[in-house]
CSV table of C-alpha atoms in Angstrom, one decimal:
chain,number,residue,atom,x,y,z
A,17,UNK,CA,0.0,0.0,0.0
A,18,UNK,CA,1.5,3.5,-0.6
A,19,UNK,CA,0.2,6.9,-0.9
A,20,UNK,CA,-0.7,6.9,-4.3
A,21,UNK,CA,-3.0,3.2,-4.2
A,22,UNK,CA,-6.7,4.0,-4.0
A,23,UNK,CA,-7.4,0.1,-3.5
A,24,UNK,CA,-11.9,1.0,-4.2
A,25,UNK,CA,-13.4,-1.7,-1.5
A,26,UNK,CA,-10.4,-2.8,-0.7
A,27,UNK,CA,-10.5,-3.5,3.5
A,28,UNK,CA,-7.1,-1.9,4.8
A,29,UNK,CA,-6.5,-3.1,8.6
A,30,UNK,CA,-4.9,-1.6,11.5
A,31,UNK,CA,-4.0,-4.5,13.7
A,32,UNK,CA,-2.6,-5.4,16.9
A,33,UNK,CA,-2.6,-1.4,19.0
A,34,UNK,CA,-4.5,0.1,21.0
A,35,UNK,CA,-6.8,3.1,19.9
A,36,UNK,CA,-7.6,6.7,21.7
A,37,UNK,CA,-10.7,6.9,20.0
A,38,UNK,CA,-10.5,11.3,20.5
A,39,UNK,CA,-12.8,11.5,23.5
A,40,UNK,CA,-10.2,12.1,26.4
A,41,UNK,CA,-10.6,7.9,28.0
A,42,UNK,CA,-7.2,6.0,28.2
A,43,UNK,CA,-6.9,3.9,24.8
A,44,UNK,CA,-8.4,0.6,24.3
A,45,UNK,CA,-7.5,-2.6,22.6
A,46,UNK,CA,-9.2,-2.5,19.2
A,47,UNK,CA,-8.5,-2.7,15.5
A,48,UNK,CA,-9.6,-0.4,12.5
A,49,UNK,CA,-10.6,-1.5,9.3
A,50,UNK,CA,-10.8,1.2,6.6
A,51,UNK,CA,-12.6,1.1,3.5
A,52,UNK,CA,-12.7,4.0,0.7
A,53,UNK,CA,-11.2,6.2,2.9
A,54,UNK,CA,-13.6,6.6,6.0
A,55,UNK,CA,-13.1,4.2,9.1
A,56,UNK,CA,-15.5,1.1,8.6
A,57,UNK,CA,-15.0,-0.6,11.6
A,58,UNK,CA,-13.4,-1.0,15.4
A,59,UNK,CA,-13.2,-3.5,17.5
A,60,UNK,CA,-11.9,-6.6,17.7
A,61,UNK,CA,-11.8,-9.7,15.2
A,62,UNK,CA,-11.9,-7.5,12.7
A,63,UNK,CA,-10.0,-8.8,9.4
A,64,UNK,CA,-8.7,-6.7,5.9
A,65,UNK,CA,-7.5,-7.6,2.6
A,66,UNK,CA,-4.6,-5.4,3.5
A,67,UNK,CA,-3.0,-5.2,6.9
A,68,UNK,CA,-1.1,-3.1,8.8
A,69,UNK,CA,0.7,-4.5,11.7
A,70,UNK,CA,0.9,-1.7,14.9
A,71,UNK,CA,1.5,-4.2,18.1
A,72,UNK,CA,2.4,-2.7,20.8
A,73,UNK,CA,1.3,1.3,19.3
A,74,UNK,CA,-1.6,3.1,19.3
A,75,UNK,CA,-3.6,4.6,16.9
A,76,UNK,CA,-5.1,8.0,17.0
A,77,UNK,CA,-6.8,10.8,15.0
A,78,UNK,CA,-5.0,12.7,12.7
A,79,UNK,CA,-4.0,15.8,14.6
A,80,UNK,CA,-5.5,18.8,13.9
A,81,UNK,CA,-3.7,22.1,14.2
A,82,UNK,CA,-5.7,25.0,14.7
A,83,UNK,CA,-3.4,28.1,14.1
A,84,UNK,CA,-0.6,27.7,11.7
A,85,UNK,CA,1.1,29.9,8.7
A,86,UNK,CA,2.1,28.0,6.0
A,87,UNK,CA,3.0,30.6,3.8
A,88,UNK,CA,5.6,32.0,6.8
A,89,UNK,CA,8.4,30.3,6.7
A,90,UNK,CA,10.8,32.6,8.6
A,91,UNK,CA,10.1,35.8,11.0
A,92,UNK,CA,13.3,37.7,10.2
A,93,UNK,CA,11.9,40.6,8.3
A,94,UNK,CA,14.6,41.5,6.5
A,95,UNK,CA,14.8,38.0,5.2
A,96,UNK,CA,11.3,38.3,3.7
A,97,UNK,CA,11.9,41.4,2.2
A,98,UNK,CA,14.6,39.5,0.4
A,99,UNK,CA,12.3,37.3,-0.8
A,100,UNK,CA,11.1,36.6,-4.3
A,101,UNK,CA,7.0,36.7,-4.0
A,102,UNK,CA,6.7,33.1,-5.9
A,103,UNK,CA,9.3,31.7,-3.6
A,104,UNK,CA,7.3,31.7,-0.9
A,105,UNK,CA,4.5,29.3,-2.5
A,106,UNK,CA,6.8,26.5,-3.0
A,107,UNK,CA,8.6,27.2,0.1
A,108,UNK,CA,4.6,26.7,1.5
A,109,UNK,CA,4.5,23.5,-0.4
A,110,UNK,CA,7.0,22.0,1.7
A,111,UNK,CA,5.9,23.4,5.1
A,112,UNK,CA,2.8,21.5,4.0
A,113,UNK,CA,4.3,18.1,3.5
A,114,UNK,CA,6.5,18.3,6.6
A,115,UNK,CA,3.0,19.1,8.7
A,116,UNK,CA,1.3,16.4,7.3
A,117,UNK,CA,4.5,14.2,7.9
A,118,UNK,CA,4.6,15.2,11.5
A,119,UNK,CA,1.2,13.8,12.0
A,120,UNK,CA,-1.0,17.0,11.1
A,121,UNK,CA,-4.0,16.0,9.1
A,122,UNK,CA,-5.8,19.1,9.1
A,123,UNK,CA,-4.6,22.9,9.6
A,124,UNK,CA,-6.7,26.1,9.9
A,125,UNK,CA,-4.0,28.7,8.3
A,126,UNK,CA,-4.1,32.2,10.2
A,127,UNK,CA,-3.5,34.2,7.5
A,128,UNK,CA,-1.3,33.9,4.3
A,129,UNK,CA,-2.0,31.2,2.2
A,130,UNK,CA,-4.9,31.6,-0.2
A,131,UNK,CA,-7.3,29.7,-1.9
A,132,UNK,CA,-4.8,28.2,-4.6
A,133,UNK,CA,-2.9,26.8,-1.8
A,134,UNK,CA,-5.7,24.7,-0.7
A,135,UNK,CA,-7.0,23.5,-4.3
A,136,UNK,CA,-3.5,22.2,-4.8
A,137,UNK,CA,-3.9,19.9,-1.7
A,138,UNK,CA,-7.6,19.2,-2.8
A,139,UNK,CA,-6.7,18.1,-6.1
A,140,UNK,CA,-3.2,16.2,-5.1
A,141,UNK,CA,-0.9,18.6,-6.7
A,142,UNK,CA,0.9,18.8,-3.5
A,143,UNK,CA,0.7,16.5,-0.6
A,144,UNK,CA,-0.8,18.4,3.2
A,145,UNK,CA,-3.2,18.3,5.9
A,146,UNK,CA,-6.7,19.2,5.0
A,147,UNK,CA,-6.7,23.0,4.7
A,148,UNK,CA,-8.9,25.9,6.1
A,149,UNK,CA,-8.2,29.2,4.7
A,150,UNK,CA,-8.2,32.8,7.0
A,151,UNK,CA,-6.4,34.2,3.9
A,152,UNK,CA,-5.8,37.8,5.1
A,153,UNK,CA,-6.1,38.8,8.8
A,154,UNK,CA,-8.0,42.4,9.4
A,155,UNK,CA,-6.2,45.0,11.6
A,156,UNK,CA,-6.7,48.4,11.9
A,157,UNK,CA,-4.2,51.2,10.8
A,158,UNK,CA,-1.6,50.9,13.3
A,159,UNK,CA,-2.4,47.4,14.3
A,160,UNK,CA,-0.9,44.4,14.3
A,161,UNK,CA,-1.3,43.5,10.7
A,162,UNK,CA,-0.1,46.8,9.4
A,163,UNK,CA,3.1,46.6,7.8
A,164,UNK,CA,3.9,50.3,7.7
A,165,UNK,CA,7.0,51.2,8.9
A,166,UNK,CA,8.7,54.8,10.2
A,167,UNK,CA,10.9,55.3,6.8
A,168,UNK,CA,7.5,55.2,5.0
A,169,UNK,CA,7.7,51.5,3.3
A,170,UNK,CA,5.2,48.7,3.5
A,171,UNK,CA,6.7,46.0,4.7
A,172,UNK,CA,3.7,43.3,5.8
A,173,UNK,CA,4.6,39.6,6.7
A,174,UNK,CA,2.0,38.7,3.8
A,175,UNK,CA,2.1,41.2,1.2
A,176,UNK,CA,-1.4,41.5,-0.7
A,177,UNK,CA,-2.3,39.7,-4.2
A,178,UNK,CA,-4.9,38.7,-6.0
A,179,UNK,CA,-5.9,35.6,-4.1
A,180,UNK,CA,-5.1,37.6,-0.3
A,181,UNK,CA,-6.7,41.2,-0.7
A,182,UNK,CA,-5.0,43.5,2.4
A,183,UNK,CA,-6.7,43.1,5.6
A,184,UNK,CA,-6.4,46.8,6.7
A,185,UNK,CA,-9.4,48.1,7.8
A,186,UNK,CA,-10.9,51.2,9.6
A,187,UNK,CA,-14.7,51.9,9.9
A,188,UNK,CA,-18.0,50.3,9.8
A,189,UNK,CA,-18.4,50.2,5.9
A,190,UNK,CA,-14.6,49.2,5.1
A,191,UNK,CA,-14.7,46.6,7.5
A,192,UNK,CA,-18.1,45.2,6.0
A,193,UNK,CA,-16.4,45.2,2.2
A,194,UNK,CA,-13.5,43.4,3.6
A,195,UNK,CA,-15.1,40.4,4.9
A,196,UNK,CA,-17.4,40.5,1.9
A,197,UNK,CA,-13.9,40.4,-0.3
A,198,UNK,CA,-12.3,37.7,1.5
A,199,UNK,CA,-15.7,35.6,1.6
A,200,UNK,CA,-15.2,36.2,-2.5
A,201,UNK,CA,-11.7,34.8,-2.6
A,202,UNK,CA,-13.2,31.8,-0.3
A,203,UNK,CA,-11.9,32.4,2.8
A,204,UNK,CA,-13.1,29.7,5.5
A,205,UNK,CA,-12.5,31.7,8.3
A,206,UNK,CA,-11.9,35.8,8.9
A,207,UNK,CA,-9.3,36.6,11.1
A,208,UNK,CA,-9.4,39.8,13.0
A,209,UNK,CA,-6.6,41.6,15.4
A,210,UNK,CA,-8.3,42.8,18.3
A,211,UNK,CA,-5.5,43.4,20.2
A,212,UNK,CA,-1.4,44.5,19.6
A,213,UNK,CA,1.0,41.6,18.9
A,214,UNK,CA,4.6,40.7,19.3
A,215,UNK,CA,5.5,40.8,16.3
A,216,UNK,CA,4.6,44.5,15.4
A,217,UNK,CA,5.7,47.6,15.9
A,218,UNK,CA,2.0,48.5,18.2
A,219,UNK,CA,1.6,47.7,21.8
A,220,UNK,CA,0.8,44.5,23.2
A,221,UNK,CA,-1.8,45.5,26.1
A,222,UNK,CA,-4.0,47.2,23.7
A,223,UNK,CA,-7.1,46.8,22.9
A,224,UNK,CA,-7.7,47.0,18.6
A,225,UNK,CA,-10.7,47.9,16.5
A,226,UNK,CA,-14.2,49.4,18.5
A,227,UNK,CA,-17.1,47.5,19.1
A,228,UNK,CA,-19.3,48.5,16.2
A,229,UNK,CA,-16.1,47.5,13.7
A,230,UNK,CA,-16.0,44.5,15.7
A,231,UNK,CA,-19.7,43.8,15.7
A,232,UNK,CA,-19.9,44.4,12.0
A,233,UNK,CA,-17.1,41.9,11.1
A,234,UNK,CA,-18.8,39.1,13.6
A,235,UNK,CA,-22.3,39.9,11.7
A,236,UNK,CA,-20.8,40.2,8.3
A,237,UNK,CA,-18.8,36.8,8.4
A,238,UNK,CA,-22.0,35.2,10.1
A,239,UNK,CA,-24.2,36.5,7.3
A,240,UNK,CA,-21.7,34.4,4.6
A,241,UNK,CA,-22.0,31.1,7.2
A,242,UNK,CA,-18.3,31.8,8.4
A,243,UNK,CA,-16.8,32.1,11.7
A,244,UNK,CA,-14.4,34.6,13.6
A,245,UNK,CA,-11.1,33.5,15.0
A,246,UNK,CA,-9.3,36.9,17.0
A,247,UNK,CA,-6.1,37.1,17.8
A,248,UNK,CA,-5.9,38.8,21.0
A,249,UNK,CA,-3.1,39.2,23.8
A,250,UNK,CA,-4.3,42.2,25.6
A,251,UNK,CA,-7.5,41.6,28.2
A,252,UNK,CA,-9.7,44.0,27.2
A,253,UNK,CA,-9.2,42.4,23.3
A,254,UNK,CA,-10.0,39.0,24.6
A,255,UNK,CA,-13.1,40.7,26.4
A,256,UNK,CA,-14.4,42.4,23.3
A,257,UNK,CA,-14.3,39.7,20.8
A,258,UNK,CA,-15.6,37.2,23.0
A,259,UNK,CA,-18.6,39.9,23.8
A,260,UNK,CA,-18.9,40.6,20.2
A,261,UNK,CA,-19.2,36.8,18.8
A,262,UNK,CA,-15.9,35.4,18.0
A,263,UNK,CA,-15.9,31.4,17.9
A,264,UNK,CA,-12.0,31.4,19.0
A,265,UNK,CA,-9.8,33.6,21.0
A,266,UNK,CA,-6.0,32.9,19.4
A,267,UNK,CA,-3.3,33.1,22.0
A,268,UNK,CA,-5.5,34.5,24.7
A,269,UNK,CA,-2.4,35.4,26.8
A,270,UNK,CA,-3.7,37.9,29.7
A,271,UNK,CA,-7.0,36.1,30.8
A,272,UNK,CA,-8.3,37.8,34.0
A,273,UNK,CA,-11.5,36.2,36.0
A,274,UNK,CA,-14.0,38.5,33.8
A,275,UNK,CA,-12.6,37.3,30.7
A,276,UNK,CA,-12.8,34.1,31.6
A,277,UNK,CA,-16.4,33.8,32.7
A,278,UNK,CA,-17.5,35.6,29.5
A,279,UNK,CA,-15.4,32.7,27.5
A,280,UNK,CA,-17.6,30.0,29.5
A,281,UNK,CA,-20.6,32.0,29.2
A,282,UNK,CA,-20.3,32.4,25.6
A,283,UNK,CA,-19.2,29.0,24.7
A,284,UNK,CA,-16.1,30.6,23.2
A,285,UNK,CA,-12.6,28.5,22.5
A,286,UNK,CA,-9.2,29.3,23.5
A,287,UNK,CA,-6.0,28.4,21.4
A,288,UNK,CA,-3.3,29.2,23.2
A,289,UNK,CA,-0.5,28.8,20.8
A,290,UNK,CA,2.1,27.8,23.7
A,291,UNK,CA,5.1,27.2,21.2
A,292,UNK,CA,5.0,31.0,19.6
A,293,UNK,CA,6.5,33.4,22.0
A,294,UNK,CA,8.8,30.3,22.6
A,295,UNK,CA,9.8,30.0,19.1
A,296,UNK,CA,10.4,34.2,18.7
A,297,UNK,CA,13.0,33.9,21.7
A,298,UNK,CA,14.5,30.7,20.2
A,299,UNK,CA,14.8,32.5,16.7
A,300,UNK,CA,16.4,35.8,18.7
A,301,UNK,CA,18.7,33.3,20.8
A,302,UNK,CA,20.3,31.7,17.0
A,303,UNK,CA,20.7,35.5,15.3
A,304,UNK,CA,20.9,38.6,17.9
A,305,UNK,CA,20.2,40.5,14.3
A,306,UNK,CA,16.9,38.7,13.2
A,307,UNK,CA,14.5,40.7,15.1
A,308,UNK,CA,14.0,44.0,17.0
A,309,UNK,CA,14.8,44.1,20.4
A,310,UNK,CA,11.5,45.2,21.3
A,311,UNK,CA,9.9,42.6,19.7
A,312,UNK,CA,12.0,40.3,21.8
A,313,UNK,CA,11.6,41.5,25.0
A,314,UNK,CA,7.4,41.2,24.1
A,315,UNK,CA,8.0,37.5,23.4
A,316,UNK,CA,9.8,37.3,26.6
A,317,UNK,CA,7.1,38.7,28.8
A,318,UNK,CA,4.4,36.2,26.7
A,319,UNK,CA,6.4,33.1,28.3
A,320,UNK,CA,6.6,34.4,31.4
A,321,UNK,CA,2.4,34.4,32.0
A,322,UNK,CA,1.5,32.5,29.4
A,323,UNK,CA,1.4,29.1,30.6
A,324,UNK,CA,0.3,30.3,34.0
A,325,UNK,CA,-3.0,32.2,32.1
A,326,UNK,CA,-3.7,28.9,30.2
A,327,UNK,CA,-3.4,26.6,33.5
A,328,UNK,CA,-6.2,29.3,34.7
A,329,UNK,CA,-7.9,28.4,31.8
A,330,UNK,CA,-8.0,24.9,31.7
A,331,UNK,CA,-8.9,24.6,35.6
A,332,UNK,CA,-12.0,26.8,35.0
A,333,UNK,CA,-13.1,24.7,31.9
A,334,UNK,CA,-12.4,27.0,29.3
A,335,UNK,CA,-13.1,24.7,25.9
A,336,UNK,CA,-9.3,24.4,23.9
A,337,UNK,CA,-8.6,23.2,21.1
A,338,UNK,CA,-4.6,22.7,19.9
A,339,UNK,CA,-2.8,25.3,17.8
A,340,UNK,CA,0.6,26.7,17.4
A,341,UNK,CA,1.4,29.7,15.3
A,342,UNK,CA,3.7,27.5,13.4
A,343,UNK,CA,5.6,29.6,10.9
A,344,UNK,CA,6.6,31.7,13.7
A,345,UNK,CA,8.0,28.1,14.9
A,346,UNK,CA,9.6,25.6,12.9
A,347,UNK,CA,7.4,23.6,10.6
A,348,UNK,CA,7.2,20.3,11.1
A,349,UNK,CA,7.9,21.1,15.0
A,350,UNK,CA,4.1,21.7,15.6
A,351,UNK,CA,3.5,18.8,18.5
A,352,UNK,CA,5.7,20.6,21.1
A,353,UNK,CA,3.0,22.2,21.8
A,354,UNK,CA,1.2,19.2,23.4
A,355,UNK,CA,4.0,18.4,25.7
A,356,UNK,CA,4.0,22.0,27.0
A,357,UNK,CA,0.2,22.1,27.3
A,358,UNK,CA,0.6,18.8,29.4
A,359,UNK,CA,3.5,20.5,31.4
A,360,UNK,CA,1.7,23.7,31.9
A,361,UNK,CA,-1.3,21.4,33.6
A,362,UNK,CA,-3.8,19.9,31.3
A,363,UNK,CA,-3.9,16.0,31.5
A,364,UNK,CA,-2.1,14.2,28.8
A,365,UNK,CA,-5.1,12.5,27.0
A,366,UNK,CA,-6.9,16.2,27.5
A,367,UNK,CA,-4.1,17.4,25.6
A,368,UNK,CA,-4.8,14.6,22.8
A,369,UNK,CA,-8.6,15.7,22.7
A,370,UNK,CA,-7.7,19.5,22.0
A,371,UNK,CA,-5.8,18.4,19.4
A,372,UNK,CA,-8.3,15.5,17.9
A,373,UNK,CA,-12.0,15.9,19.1
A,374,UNK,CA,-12.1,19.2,20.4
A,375,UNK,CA,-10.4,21.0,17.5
A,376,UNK,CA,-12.5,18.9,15.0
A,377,UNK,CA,-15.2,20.6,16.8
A,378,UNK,CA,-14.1,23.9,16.8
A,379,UNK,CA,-13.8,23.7,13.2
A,380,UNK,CA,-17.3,22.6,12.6
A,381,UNK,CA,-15.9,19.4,11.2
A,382,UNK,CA,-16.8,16.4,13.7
A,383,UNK,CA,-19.3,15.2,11.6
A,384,UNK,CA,-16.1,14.7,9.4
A,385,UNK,CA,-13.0,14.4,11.5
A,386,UNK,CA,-11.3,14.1,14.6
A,387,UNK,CA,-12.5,10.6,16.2
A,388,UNK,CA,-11.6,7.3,15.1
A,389,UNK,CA,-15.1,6.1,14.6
A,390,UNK,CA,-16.8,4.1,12.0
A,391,UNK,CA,-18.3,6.3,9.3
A,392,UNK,CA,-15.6,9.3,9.7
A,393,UNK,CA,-12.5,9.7,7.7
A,394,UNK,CA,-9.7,8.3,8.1
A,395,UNK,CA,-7.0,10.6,8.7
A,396,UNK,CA,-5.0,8.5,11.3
A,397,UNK,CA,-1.4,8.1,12.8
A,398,UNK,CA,-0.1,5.2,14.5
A,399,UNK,CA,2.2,6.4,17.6
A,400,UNK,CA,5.1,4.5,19.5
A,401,UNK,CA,5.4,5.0,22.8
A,402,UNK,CA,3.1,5.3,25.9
A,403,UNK,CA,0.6,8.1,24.2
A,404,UNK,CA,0.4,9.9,27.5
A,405,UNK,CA,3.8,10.7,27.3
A,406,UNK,CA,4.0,14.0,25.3
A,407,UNK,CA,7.6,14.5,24.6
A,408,UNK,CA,8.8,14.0,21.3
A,409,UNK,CA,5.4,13.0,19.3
A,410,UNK,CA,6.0,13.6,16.0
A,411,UNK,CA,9.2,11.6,16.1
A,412,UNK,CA,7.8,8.5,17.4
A,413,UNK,CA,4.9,8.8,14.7
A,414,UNK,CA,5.5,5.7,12.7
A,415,UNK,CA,2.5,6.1,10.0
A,416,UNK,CA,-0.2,8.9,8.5
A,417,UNK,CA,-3.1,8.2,7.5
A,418,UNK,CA,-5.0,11.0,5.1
A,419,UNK,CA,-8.5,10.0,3.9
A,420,UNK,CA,-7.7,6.3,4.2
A,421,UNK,CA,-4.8,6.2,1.6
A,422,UNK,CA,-0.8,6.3,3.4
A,423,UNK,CA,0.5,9.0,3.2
A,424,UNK,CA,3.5,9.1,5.2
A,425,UNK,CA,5.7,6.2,7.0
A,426,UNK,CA,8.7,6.3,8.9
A,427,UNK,CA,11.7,4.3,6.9
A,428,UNK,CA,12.7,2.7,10.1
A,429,UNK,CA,9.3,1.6,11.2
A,430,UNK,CA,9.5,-1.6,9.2
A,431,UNK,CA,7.0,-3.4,11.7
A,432,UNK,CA,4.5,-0.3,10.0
A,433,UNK,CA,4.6,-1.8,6.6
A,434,UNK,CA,1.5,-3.4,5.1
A,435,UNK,CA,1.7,-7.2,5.5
């Protein structure tokens, strides 16, 4: 069996594991038969005209990713200005393959790659994880996403193109064009700023856009059947996007009791994005040159209360689904953000659900993905190791699953291979 075999009614089994079915219990002895790309059976007995031998593993969802970049590849900006702008859609073509080679099955992209970039994974150009598109993220002048600089040149991490209009924004009426625009180039998601960022030149703590801009991109994007992820550090941003209808707060850093009582109130999911400020001050640490001291010391104060805010969080029942910001991180890396979510104090098969189950139904996709679960696709990995140990997933990841068909398998895992 390979990547490319399609094998119609062909029964391909997963034998001899133990399964985390998505739902946050222990795993359980238990087979999986897969047939035309959904999961057609588990339990045990179960037999295949194909088989895949994982004793003594455990198979799981595909992992879902809830906040990545595919199109960023690097945050030095002076390397990106450096750039050639077609370079940076093959460079996204193999951030793609090493996610979905990490595990990844499915990625919501926060901003930068268009809807090109997800007919070529639809249509098998390129292999990746299942893709949902925010295209281009909406800021205010000023804001995070504004790519102005003091000399007077524009100098965004995703410059604007026909398939990713600019996402700055001021006003009522512009804001209402925008998401109407980036509904037309068939964006999944809209992405708004609602508060200052790390890497930008505004201030972390503040708050971005007012309520009627907010209100009118919540009801806008609702009106087209789409949801609202905000990125939001600062409290009073969480506060106002969570008020105003967003489905996910991104980051979420400084949560205070207020902020997050309206979160549980309004049903509203955190993605805390552990890895990001991590991966700035990793990516200062290698090249003292490669970004603005300021910047720095922002990503240094992040880790700081970060993983305190999230254990806050989690102990108060805030839903959370897995994400990363990968693209400020290395791609490829993405699962180091389950061992620090597990470190920072969310149980380890928790941890697993944010990043199966739960972010499957964040997305609106659990009908779909997610679960390993006759009748859903199967996007599956098959993991070494004790799966409530978190450190080093994507290394001991020995087979991927995408829709049924193999797409990845670790050259040392021979036991992996298809009997």
């Amino acid at each position: 069996m390979s990547s490319t075999d399609s094998s119609p009614g062909r029964r391909l089994l997963l034998t001899g594991g133990s399964v985390f079915d998505g739902s946050g219990s222990a795993p359980r002895e238990a087979d999986v038969v897969v047939v035309d790309g959904r999961i057609a059976g588990v339990g045990t007995g179960l037999d295949g005209d194909d088989v895949i031998d994982v004793s003594g593993r455990t198979v799981l969802p595909g992992f879902i990713d809830c906040h990545v970049h595919v199109m960023l590849s690097d945050v030095d900006g002076r390397r990106i200005q450096q750039t050639p702008f077609s370079l940076m859609f093959f460079e996204a073509a193999r951030n793609l393959r090493l996610t979905l080679e990490a595990g990844i099955t499915t990625v919501r992209d926060a901003a930068g790659a268009d809807y090109g970039l997800k007919r070529a994974v639809e249509t098998g150009l390129i292999p990746g994880p299942r893709l949902l598109n925010a295209i281009s993220m909406l800021s205010q002048t000023g804001g995070h996403g504004d790519g102005h600089q003091l000399s007077g040149i524009e100098a965004p991490f995703f410059p604007s193109h026909p398939g990713a209009p600019s996402g700055l924004i001021d006003g009522v009426d512009q804001a209402r064009h925008k998401v109407r625009e980036l509904v037309r180039a068939r964006a999944d998601w809209i992405k708004v700023s609602a508060s200052g960022g790390v890497l930008s030149e505004d201030d972390l703590h503040h708050r971005q856009f007012r309520d009627d801009e907010l209100a009118e991109i919540v009801a806008e994007a609702a009106a087209a059947g789409l949801d609202v992820m905000a990125h939001a550090h600062a409290t009073e941003g969480i506060k106002a996007a969570v008020r105003h209808g967003a489905r996910s707060v991104e980051h979420g850093v400084y949560l205070d009791d207020e902020a997050i009582d309206l979160m549980l109130r309004h049903g509203t999911w955190l993605v805390p994005t552990l890895a990001a400020p991590l991966a700035v001050v990793a990516r200062a640490e290698a090249d003292r040159t490669a970004l603005p001291e300021e910047m720095v010391a922002k990503a240094h104060e992040l880790v700081e209360v970060h993983a305190a805010s999230f254990r806050r969080a989690v102990d108060a029942g805030v839903r959370i689904a897995m994400g990363t910001d990968t693209g400020v991180g290395v791609h490829g890396e993405n699962l180091v953000e389950l061992d620090l979510m597990a470190k920072a104090g969310m149980p380890p098969f928790e941890v697993l659900r944010s990043a199966t189950a739960g972010a499957a139904q964040l997305l609106r996709l659990d009908h779909e993905i997610g679960a390993v679960r006759p009748g859903l696709v199967a996007d599956l990995v098959v993991l070494d190791g004790p799966p409530d140990d978190l450190r080093g997933v994507s290394d001991r990841i020995t087979t991927v699953l995408r829709a049924g068909r193999v797409a990845h398998r670790r050259a040392s895992g021979a036991a992996a291979d298809p009997q």
